[in-house]
Short mmCIF file of C-alpha atoms in Angstrom, two decimals:
data_model
loop_
_atom_site.label_atom_id
_atom_site.label_comp_id
_atom_site.label_asym_id
_atom_site.label_seq_id
_atom_site.Cartn_x
_atom_site.Cartn_y
_atom_site.Cartn_z
CA UNK A 29 100.07 104.19 75.66
CA UNK A 30 98.18 104.43 79.02
CA UNK A 31 95.17 106.60 79.32
CA UNK A 32 94.93 108.75 82.32
CA UNK A 33 92.94 107.22 85.15
CA UNK A 34 89.35 108.41 85.47
CA UNK A 35 88.96 109.52 81.92
CA UNK A 36 86.00 107.87 80.18
CA UNK A 37 86.61 107.81 76.29
CA UNK A 38 83.81 105.37 75.58
CA UNK A 39 80.93 107.95 75.42
CA UNK A 40 79.73 109.12 72.01
CA UNK A 41 78.07 112.24 70.92
CA UNK A 42 74.44 111.32 69.76
CA UNK A 43 73.71 113.10 66.37
CA UNK A 44 70.83 115.51 66.45
CA UNK A 45 67.45 114.64 64.90
CA UNK A 46 68.00 115.50 61.24
CA UNK A 47 64.25 116.00 60.56
CA UNK A 48 63.98 118.46 63.42
CA UNK A 49 66.81 120.61 62.29
CA UNK A 50 65.87 120.99 58.63
CA UNK A 51 65.25 124.57 57.66
CA UNK A 52 61.60 125.60 57.56
CA UNK A 53 61.62 126.42 53.88
CA UNK A 54 62.93 122.83 53.17
CA UNK A 55 60.21 121.39 55.26
CA UNK A 56 57.59 123.37 53.54
CA UNK A 57 58.99 122.26 50.10
CA UNK A 58 58.70 118.62 51.16
CA UNK A 59 55.23 118.76 52.53
CA UNK A 60 53.75 120.71 49.57
CA UNK A 61 54.66 117.85 47.24
CA UNK A 62 52.88 115.19 49.36
CA UNK A 63 49.18 114.15 49.06
CA UNK A 64 47.22 116.06 51.88
CA UNK A 65 46.62 112.83 53.80
CA UNK A 66 50.41 112.22 54.02
CA UNK A 67 51.16 115.85 54.59
CA UNK A 68 48.93 115.84 57.72
CA UNK A 69 50.68 112.62 58.85
CA UNK A 70 54.00 114.44 58.98
CA UNK A 71 52.77 116.11 62.10
CA UNK A 72 53.97 113.18 64.18
CA UNK A 73 57.60 113.48 63.06
CA UNK A 74 58.49 116.27 65.48
CA UNK A 75 57.22 119.47 67.08
CA UNK A 76 58.72 121.42 64.16
CA UNK A 77 56.71 119.44 61.65
CA UNK A 78 53.46 119.36 63.59
CA UNK A 79 51.64 122.29 61.98
CA UNK A 80 53.56 122.58 58.76
CA UNK A 81 50.57 121.24 56.76
CA UNK A 82 48.52 124.17 58.15
CA UNK A 83 50.60 126.58 56.23
CA UNK A 84 50.11 124.82 52.87
CA UNK A 85 48.80 127.19 50.19
CA UNK A 86 47.54 124.48 47.89
CA UNK A 87 45.15 121.80 49.18
CA UNK A 88 43.18 118.89 47.55
CA UNK A 89 40.33 117.17 49.22
CA UNK A 90 38.87 114.25 47.25
CA UNK A 91 37.01 110.98 47.95
CA UNK A 92 40.12 109.09 48.86
CA UNK A 93 41.07 111.49 51.59
CA UNK A 94 38.07 111.12 53.94
CA UNK A 95 37.47 107.40 53.20
CA UNK A 96 38.51 105.38 56.19
CA UNK A 97 38.95 101.70 56.98
CA UNK A 98 36.95 102.20 60.18
CA UNK A 99 33.45 101.32 59.05
CA UNK A 100 32.10 102.80 62.20
CA UNK A 101 32.77 106.30 60.98
CA UNK A 102 30.52 107.39 58.14
CA UNK A 103 32.10 109.47 55.22
CA UNK A 104 29.86 112.35 56.23
CA UNK A 105 31.26 112.46 59.87
CA UNK A 106 34.76 112.02 58.47
CA UNK A 107 34.21 114.93 55.98
CA UNK A 108 32.78 117.12 58.76
CA UNK A 109 35.85 116.44 61.02
CA UNK A 110 38.20 117.34 58.16
CA UNK A 111 36.31 120.52 57.50
CA UNK A 112 36.49 121.47 61.22
CA UNK A 113 40.29 120.98 61.37
CA UNK A 114 40.86 122.82 58.08
CA UNK A 115 38.78 125.90 59.09
CA UNK A 116 40.23 126.11 62.52
CA UNK A 117 43.89 125.21 62.05
CA UNK A 118 44.94 126.57 58.72
CA UNK A 119 46.83 129.81 58.72
CA UNK A 120 47.96 132.16 56.04
CA UNK A 121 46.88 132.36 52.41
CA UNK A 122 45.28 129.44 50.64
CA UNK A 123 45.63 130.14 46.89
CA UNK A 124 44.65 126.75 45.34
CA UNK A 125 41.91 124.48 46.58
CA UNK A 126 40.32 121.39 45.01
CA UNK A 127 37.18 119.79 46.45
CA UNK A 128 35.85 116.62 44.80
CA UNK A 129 33.29 114.91 46.89
CA UNK A 130 32.22 112.15 44.50
CA UNK A 131 29.33 110.15 45.87
CA UNK A 132 29.03 111.92 49.21
CA UNK A 133 25.34 112.84 49.63
CA UNK A 134 25.49 115.23 52.53
CA UNK A 135 27.88 118.11 52.30
CA UNK A 136 27.98 119.99 55.66
CA UNK A 137 30.02 123.12 56.19
CA UNK A 138 30.70 123.66 52.49
CA UNK A 139 29.20 127.13 52.70
CA UNK A 140 31.55 127.88 55.64
CA UNK A 141 34.43 126.53 53.53
CA UNK A 142 33.57 128.79 50.56
CA UNK A 143 33.45 131.74 52.94
CA UNK A 144 36.84 130.80 54.45
CA UNK A 145 38.43 130.56 50.94
CA UNK A 146 36.99 134.02 49.90
CA UNK A 147 38.75 135.64 52.90
CA UNK A 148 42.09 133.86 52.30
CA UNK A 149 43.10 134.93 48.86
CA UNK A 150 41.85 131.96 46.86
CA UNK A 151 43.18 132.15 43.17
CA UNK A 152 42.59 128.57 41.88
CA UNK A 153 39.35 126.92 42.81
CA UNK A 154 37.96 123.54 41.73
CA UNK A 155 34.59 122.29 43.05
CA UNK A 156 33.16 118.94 41.91
CA UNK A 157 29.86 117.61 43.21
CA UNK A 158 27.73 114.46 42.67
CA UNK A 159 25.63 114.18 39.59
CA UNK A 160 22.33 114.21 41.37
CA UNK A 161 23.08 116.78 43.93
CA UNK A 162 23.60 120.31 42.52
CA UNK A 163 25.34 122.61 44.95
CA UNK A 164 24.06 126.18 45.12
CA UNK A 165 26.96 128.55 45.46
CA UNK A 166 26.62 130.81 48.50
CA UNK A 167 26.81 134.57 48.29
CA UNK A 168 30.42 134.45 49.61
CA UNK A 169 31.55 132.74 46.51
CA UNK A 170 30.91 135.93 44.53
CA UNK A 171 33.37 137.77 46.73
CA UNK A 172 36.39 135.70 45.66
CA UNK A 173 37.90 138.69 43.86
CA UNK A 174 41.41 137.19 43.59
CA UNK A 175 40.18 134.11 41.59
CA UNK A 176 42.25 133.40 38.40
CA UNK A 177 41.38 129.81 37.66
CA UNK A 178 37.81 128.55 38.32
CA UNK A 179 36.44 125.08 37.60
CA UNK A 180 32.84 124.18 38.68
CA UNK A 181 31.11 120.82 38.23
CA UNK A 182 27.43 120.24 39.11
CA UNK A 183 26.76 123.67 40.64
CA UNK A 184 23.84 126.03 40.65
CA UNK A 185 25.02 129.58 39.86
CA UNK A 186 22.55 132.35 40.88
CA UNK A 187 24.61 135.58 41.47
CA UNK A 188 23.44 138.65 43.46
CA UNK A 189 22.25 141.51 41.36
CA UNK A 190 25.30 143.68 42.20
CA UNK A 191 27.80 141.05 41.06
CA UNK A 192 29.96 142.24 38.12
CA UNK A 193 32.24 139.30 37.49
CA UNK A 194 35.68 138.29 38.30
CA UNK A 195 38.09 140.84 36.61
CA UNK A 196 41.16 138.74 37.32
CA UNK A 197 39.85 135.43 35.81
CA UNK A 198 42.14 133.75 33.38
CA UNK A 199 40.65 130.29 32.98
CA UNK A 200 36.97 129.19 33.40
CA UNK A 201 35.52 125.69 33.27
CA UNK A 202 31.87 125.05 33.73
CA UNK A 203 30.61 121.45 33.45
CA UNK A 204 26.95 120.45 34.01
CA UNK A 205 26.21 123.68 35.79
CA UNK A 206 22.92 125.41 35.98
CA UNK A 207 23.38 128.96 34.79
CA UNK A 208 21.40 131.46 32.77
CA UNK A 209 22.56 132.36 29.31
CA UNK A 210 22.37 136.03 30.23
CA UNK A 211 24.60 135.63 33.24
CA UNK A 212 27.08 133.39 31.39
CA UNK A 213 27.52 136.09 28.75
CA UNK A 214 27.90 138.74 31.48
CA UNK A 215 30.40 136.59 33.41
CA UNK A 216 32.55 136.25 30.26
CA UNK A 217 32.29 139.89 29.31
CA UNK A 218 33.33 141.07 32.79
CA UNK A 219 36.48 138.90 32.57
CA UNK A 220 38.81 140.98 30.39
CA UNK A 221 41.81 138.66 31.07
CA UNK A 222 40.04 135.38 30.22
CA UNK A 223 42.29 133.06 28.09
CA UNK A 224 40.79 129.57 28.46
CA UNK A 225 37.13 128.67 28.41
CA UNK A 226 35.46 125.26 28.79
CA UNK A 227 31.68 124.83 28.72
CA UNK A 228 30.02 121.47 28.98
CA UNK A 229 26.35 121.80 29.50
CA UNK A 230 22.96 122.25 27.82
CA UNK A 231 22.28 125.87 27.07
CA UNK A 232 19.23 126.18 24.81
CA UNK A 233 19.62 129.90 24.05
CA UNK A 234 21.90 131.88 21.83
CA UNK A 235 25.10 132.90 23.53
CA UNK A 236 27.48 135.56 22.49
CA UNK A 237 31.02 135.46 23.63
CA UNK A 238 33.28 138.57 23.65
CA UNK A 239 36.73 137.83 24.97
CA UNK A 240 39.66 139.78 23.40
CA UNK A 241 42.31 137.69 25.28
CA UNK A 242 40.68 134.31 24.68
CA UNK A 243 43.13 131.68 23.36
CA UNK A 244 41.27 128.37 23.91
CA UNK A 245 37.49 127.60 23.77
CA UNK A 246 36.06 124.04 24.26
CA UNK A 247 32.24 123.61 24.03
CA UNK A 248 30.30 120.50 24.47
CA UNK A 249 26.52 120.44 24.74
CA UNK A 250 23.31 121.51 23.25
CA UNK A 251 22.93 124.94 21.82
CA UNK A 252 20.80 126.65 19.12
CA UNK A 253 23.38 129.30 18.11
CA UNK A 254 26.77 130.47 19.27
CA UNK A 255 28.54 133.67 18.31
CA UNK A 256 32.20 134.25 19.03
CA UNK A 257 32.98 137.94 18.54
CA UNK A 258 36.15 139.94 19.32
CA UNK A 259 38.35 136.86 19.72
CA UNK A 260 41.42 137.78 17.63
CA UNK A 261 43.81 135.65 19.72
CA UNK A 262 41.72 132.39 19.61
CA UNK A 263 44.09 129.56 18.63
CA UNK A 264 42.25 126.37 19.87
CA UNK A 265 38.61 125.82 19.15
CA UNK A 266 36.47 122.64 19.90
CA UNK A 267 32.76 122.42 19.23
CA UNK A 268 31.05 119.07 20.00
CA UNK A 269 27.30 118.23 19.86
CA UNK A 270 26.01 121.53 18.90
CA UNK A 271 22.20 121.28 18.47
CA UNK A 272 21.16 120.01 15.01
CA UNK A 273 18.36 122.49 14.89
CA UNK A 274 20.62 125.39 14.38
CA UNK A 275 22.71 126.33 11.29
CA UNK A 276 25.48 128.72 10.51
CA UNK A 277 27.42 130.03 7.49
CA UNK A 278 30.79 128.31 7.81
CA UNK A 279 32.68 131.16 6.04
CA UNK A 280 31.21 133.90 8.26
CA UNK A 281 31.78 131.84 11.40
CA UNK A 282 35.40 130.97 10.72
CA UNK A 283 36.47 134.29 9.38
CA UNK A 284 36.36 135.56 12.95
CA UNK A 285 39.35 133.56 14.08
CA UNK A 286 42.44 134.82 12.16
CA UNK A 287 44.86 133.16 14.72
CA UNK A 288 43.17 129.64 14.86
CA UNK A 289 45.75 126.80 14.95
CA UNK A 290 43.84 123.81 16.33
CA UNK A 291 40.20 122.98 15.29
CA UNK A 292 38.02 120.09 16.55
CA UNK A 293 34.55 119.50 15.16
CA UNK A 294 32.25 116.49 15.33
CA UNK A 295 29.30 115.54 13.07
CA UNK A 296 26.73 117.80 14.73
CA UNK A 297 28.97 120.85 14.77
CA UNK A 298 29.83 120.14 11.13
CA UNK A 299 26.16 119.99 10.35
CA UNK A 300 25.75 123.18 12.20
CA UNK A 301 28.35 124.92 10.05
CA UNK A 302 27.06 123.27 6.81
CA UNK A 303 24.21 125.74 6.11
CA UNK A 304 26.09 127.15 3.14
CA UNK A 305 29.40 125.54 2.21
CA UNK A 306 31.54 127.19 -0.48
CA UNK A 307 34.27 125.21 -2.34
CA UNK A 308 36.84 127.25 -0.53
CA UNK A 309 36.69 130.05 2.24
CA UNK A 310 37.26 133.54 0.97
CA UNK A 311 39.53 134.08 4.07
CA UNK A 312 41.71 131.04 4.25
CA UNK A 313 42.72 129.56 7.60
CA UNK A 314 46.43 130.39 7.26
CA UNK A 315 47.22 129.63 10.85
CA UNK A 316 45.46 126.26 11.11
CA UNK A 317 47.95 123.44 11.87
CA UNK A 318 45.75 120.66 13.32
CA UNK A 319 42.35 119.56 12.11
CA UNK A 320 40.45 116.95 14.14
CA UNK A 321 37.03 115.78 12.99
CA UNK A 322 35.09 113.07 14.89
CA UNK A 323 32.14 110.89 13.97
CA UNK A 324 32.12 112.16 10.43
CA UNK A 325 29.95 110.50 7.73
CA UNK A 326 31.52 111.01 4.31
CA UNK A 327 28.46 109.62 2.49
CA UNK A 328 26.41 112.60 3.84
CA UNK A 329 26.70 115.44 1.28
CA UNK A 330 26.85 118.28 3.77
CA UNK A 331 29.44 116.69 6.10
CA UNK A 332 31.69 115.67 3.16
CA UNK A 333 31.42 119.12 1.56
CA UNK A 334 32.38 120.72 4.87
CA UNK A 335 35.37 118.44 5.32
CA UNK A 336 36.71 119.08 1.90
CA UNK A 337 36.16 122.85 2.25
CA UNK A 338 38.08 122.94 5.59
CA UNK A 339 41.03 121.00 4.06
CA UNK A 340 41.12 123.07 0.91
CA UNK A 341 40.98 126.29 2.94
CA UNK A 342 43.87 125.40 5.32
CA UNK A 343 47.11 125.60 3.23
CA UNK A 344 49.35 125.30 6.29
CA UNK A 345 47.86 122.18 7.74
CA UNK A 346 50.37 119.84 9.48
CA UNK A 347 48.21 117.22 11.09
CA UNK A 348 44.78 115.80 10.10
CA UNK A 349 42.78 113.26 12.21
CA UNK A 350 39.34 112.12 11.06
CA UNK A 351 37.14 109.57 12.79
CA UNK A 352 34.55 108.16 10.38
CA UNK A 353 31.40 106.25 10.71
CA UNK A 354 29.01 104.64 8.18
CA UNK A 355 25.47 105.88 7.96
CA UNK A 356 24.37 102.53 6.68
CA UNK A 357 21.73 103.99 4.39
CA UNK A 358 21.31 100.68 2.57
CA UNK A 359 20.21 102.43 -0.63
CA UNK A 360 22.75 101.52 -3.39
CA UNK A 361 21.40 104.20 -5.82
CA UNK A 362 21.85 106.84 -3.18
CA UNK A 363 25.31 105.55 -2.42
CA UNK A 364 26.32 105.71 -6.10
CA UNK A 365 24.98 109.25 -6.38
CA UNK A 366 26.84 110.40 -3.38
CA UNK A 367 30.04 108.64 -4.50
CA UNK A 368 29.78 110.44 -7.81
CA UNK A 369 29.21 113.78 -6.04
CA UNK A 370 32.25 113.30 -3.93
CA UNK A 371 34.34 112.45 -7.05
CA UNK A 372 33.40 115.78 -8.61
CA UNK A 373 34.29 117.57 -5.40
CA UNK A 374 37.61 115.79 -5.16
CA UNK A 375 38.43 116.92 -8.75
CA UNK A 376 38.16 120.56 -7.58
CA UNK A 377 41.48 120.00 -5.66
CA UNK A 378 43.37 120.18 -8.90
CA UNK A 379 45.01 123.55 -7.99
CA UNK A 380 45.60 122.61 -4.30
CA UNK A 381 48.77 121.24 -2.73
CA UNK A 382 49.04 120.55 0.97
CA UNK A 383 52.74 121.43 1.20
CA UNK A 384 52.87 121.35 5.00
CA UNK A 385 50.91 118.20 5.83
CA UNK A 386 53.08 115.78 7.75
CA UNK A 387 50.64 113.33 9.51
CA UNK A 388 47.29 111.90 8.73
CA UNK A 389 45.11 109.56 10.94
CA UNK A 390 41.94 108.05 9.48
CA UNK A 391 39.86 105.62 11.68
CA UNK A 392 36.66 103.77 10.79
CA UNK A 393 37.57 103.09 7.20
CA UNK A 394 35.40 100.35 5.63
CA UNK A 395 36.17 100.90 2.00
CA UNK A 396 33.39 103.13 0.76
CA UNK A 397 34.09 105.14 -2.37
CA UNK A 398 34.14 108.51 -0.59
CA UNK A 399 36.61 107.13 1.92
CA UNK A 400 38.98 105.84 -0.65
CA UNK A 401 38.72 109.10 -2.57
CA UNK A 402 39.77 111.04 0.42
CA UNK A 403 42.77 108.71 1.04
CA UNK A 404 43.86 109.01 -2.54
CA UNK A 405 43.46 112.71 -2.47
CA UNK A 406 45.58 113.23 0.64
CA UNK A 407 48.39 110.96 -0.68
CA UNK A 408 48.44 112.66 -4.01
CA UNK A 409 48.38 116.20 -2.65
CA UNK A 410 50.79 116.07 0.26
CA UNK A 411 54.44 116.15 -0.94
CA UNK A 412 55.83 116.48 2.61
CA UNK A 413 53.71 113.61 4.21
CA UNK A 414 55.63 111.43 6.62
CA UNK A 415 53.03 108.96 7.96
CA UNK A 416 49.34 108.06 7.28
CA UNK A 417 47.73 105.76 9.84
CA UNK A 418 44.52 104.00 8.60
CA UNK A 419 42.44 102.09 11.12
CA UNK A 420 39.47 99.96 9.73
CA UNK A 421 35.99 100.23 11.15
CA UNK A 422 34.50 97.69 13.50
CA UNK A 423 31.48 95.41 12.90
CA UNK A 424 30.91 93.11 9.99
CA UNK A 425 33.98 94.43 8.05
CA UNK A 426 35.53 91.10 7.21
CA UNK A 427 39.30 90.42 6.82
CA UNK A 428 38.73 89.77 3.13
CA UNK A 429 37.32 93.33 2.74
CA UNK A 430 40.16 94.74 4.67
CA UNK A 431 42.74 93.09 2.41
CA UNK A 432 40.83 94.40 -0.54
CA UNK A 433 41.09 97.96 0.89
CA UNK A 434 44.74 97.49 1.58
CA UNK A 435 45.40 96.31 -1.97
CA UNK A 436 43.66 99.36 -3.35
CA UNK A 437 45.52 101.77 -1.14
CA UNK A 438 48.94 100.36 -2.20
CA UNK A 439 48.11 101.42 -5.74
CA UNK A 440 47.51 105.04 -4.95
CA UNK A 441 50.08 107.56 -6.11
CA UNK A 442 52.10 109.28 -3.32
CA UNK A 443 53.39 112.76 -3.71
CA UNK A 444 55.88 112.15 -0.89
CA UNK A 445 58.60 109.54 -1.38
CA UNK A 446 58.88 109.42 2.46
CA UNK A 447 55.23 108.74 3.11
CA UNK A 448 54.62 105.63 5.26
CA UNK A 449 51.15 104.24 5.08
CA UNK A 450 50.12 102.05 7.93
CA UNK A 451 46.97 100.02 7.53
CA UNK A 452 45.92 97.83 10.40
CA UNK A 453 44.39 94.71 8.86
CA UNK A 454 43.99 92.70 12.08
#
């Protein structure tokens, strides 16, 4: 068949640029899932992509972002350049912002950045600064009235007199910050929606926490006394390194947490609670499912008594993890006396059955009598136990000693026919 003369059928229609014709909401969805450095680089794809990153509502600036392979550009200059573009080009709300400057010594324009965030509806803010360079929060920080999640590391907090807190705050994390106990108590009290609280710092005074919506509280640091009042919903509690100088009645302390499900204590917080330890709490921890105890010395009377009291008073425990260490007292008479004391305490479990315990993990076992008593107790009192993992301690604990411990464990009676005991000899 002959084609008509003059007709050119060899030309093809060039397909349009797919990237340029994507809907704006699709472009936004792609860019928001990229690291900020890559999001900015999408500007070169087409005119439609050029300023997409400027509309992002969530931004993360960390050390990797302003590091450059060009050694002629200092990190400070690079950081300043980034701040300039962010403050001048970004449009619309910025709801989540993370700034982690690592080892950067000079922090220019950060006050301007905080002011910018306060005017653009910031709801989730993370600020992390170098260890030896506390950043004093500017007055504009205290006008971030939309803030819901706040995480501050290495900051100096000195609020203006008129500041009354963040009434929309749901989660608060303060790590190595300088803050007065009085203002901390006030900040928490004026946050009626607060559900998560993390404090990692040295606060020498007594702090009182009133938070009716609080679900999770994690404290690490030095403190003489802590009072948790009006926390009926508290489900997760972690207390680590409470000052040894203080003391508390464990029964009175724990009766304030009727909804407690997860509890983590270390040796110092156990000693803090061991001022007066009963055999069993008058108000049992009926909601407690997981008990995690770290750096515990079972040949110390107060710590061992506290451990046994917690287990005995938690009838619905499902998971126990205890990290042990040896005090290495070196006094055989004292060791025998403590071992006998522990045996008497273990005997008081005659009317206790851990009907819900499924998993146990014990680390640092070296074969001391109190340790073996605890293993024997948990195996004998846990009819639903599925797995017990035992990890020996490090140091001069020889393979022969470990084999001896293993041989003894295999002789213990097990209330659960399904219980698997794993002991790592090597």
